[in-house]
Short mmCIF file of C-alpha atoms in Angstrom, two decimals:
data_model
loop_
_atom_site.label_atom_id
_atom_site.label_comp_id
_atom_site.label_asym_id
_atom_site.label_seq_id
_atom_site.Cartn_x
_atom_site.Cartn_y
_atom_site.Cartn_z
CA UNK A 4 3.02 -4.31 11.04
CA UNK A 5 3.45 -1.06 9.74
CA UNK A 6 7.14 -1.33 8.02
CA UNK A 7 4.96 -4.43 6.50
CA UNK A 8 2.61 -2.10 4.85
CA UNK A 9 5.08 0.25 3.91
CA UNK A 10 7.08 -2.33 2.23
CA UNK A 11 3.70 -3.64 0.04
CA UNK A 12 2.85 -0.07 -0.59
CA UNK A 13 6.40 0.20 -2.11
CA UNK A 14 6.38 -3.11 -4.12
CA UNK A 15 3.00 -2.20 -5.14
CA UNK A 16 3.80 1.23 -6.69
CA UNK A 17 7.30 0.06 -8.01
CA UNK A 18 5.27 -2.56 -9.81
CA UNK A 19 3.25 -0.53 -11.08
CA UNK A 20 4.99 2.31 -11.99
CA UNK A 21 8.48 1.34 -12.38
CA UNK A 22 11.68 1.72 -10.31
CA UNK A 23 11.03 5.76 -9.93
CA UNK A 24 7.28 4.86 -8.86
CA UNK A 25 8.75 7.70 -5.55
CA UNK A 26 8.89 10.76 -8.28
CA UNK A 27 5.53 9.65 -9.06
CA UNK A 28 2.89 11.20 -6.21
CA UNK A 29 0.32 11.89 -8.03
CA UNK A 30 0.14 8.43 -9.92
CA UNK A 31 0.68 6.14 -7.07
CA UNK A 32 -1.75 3.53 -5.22
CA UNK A 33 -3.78 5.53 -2.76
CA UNK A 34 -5.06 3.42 0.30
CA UNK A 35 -6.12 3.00 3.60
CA UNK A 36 -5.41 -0.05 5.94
CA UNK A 37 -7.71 -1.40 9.19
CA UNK A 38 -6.20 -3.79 11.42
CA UNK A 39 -8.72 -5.79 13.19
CA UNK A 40 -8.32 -8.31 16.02
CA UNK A 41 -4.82 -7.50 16.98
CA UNK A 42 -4.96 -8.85 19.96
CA UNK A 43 -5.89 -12.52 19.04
CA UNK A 44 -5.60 -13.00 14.91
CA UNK A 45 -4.26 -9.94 13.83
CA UNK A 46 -4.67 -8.93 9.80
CA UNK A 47 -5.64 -6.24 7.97
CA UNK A 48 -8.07 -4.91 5.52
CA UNK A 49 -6.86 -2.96 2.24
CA UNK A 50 -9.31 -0.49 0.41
CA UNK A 51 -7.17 1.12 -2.56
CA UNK A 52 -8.80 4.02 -4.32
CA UNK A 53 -8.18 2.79 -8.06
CA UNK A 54 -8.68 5.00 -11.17
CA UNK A 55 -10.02 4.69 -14.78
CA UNK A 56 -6.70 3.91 -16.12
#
């Protein structure tokens, strides 16, 4: 689950920001990811801090 995330976190910012979105820290997607019921439907919940721009 978490190469998953990293993977969507890259496609996102790449998307975004273009193929050097990586030389980009302080412009990329912040986030933060909560996986709930692993055990028996497992998915997760996305909250990405978004700016004025």
């Amino acid at each position: 689950m978490h190469e998953r995330l990293k993977n969507w976190d890259q496609r996102v910012n790449r998307r975004m920001l273009g193929s050097a979105y990586w030389r980009k820290p302080p412009e990329r997607v912040l986030w933060m990811a909560f996986l709930e019921t692993p055990k028996s439907n497992p998915h997760w919940h996305l909250v990405p801090q978004l700016t004025e721009e």
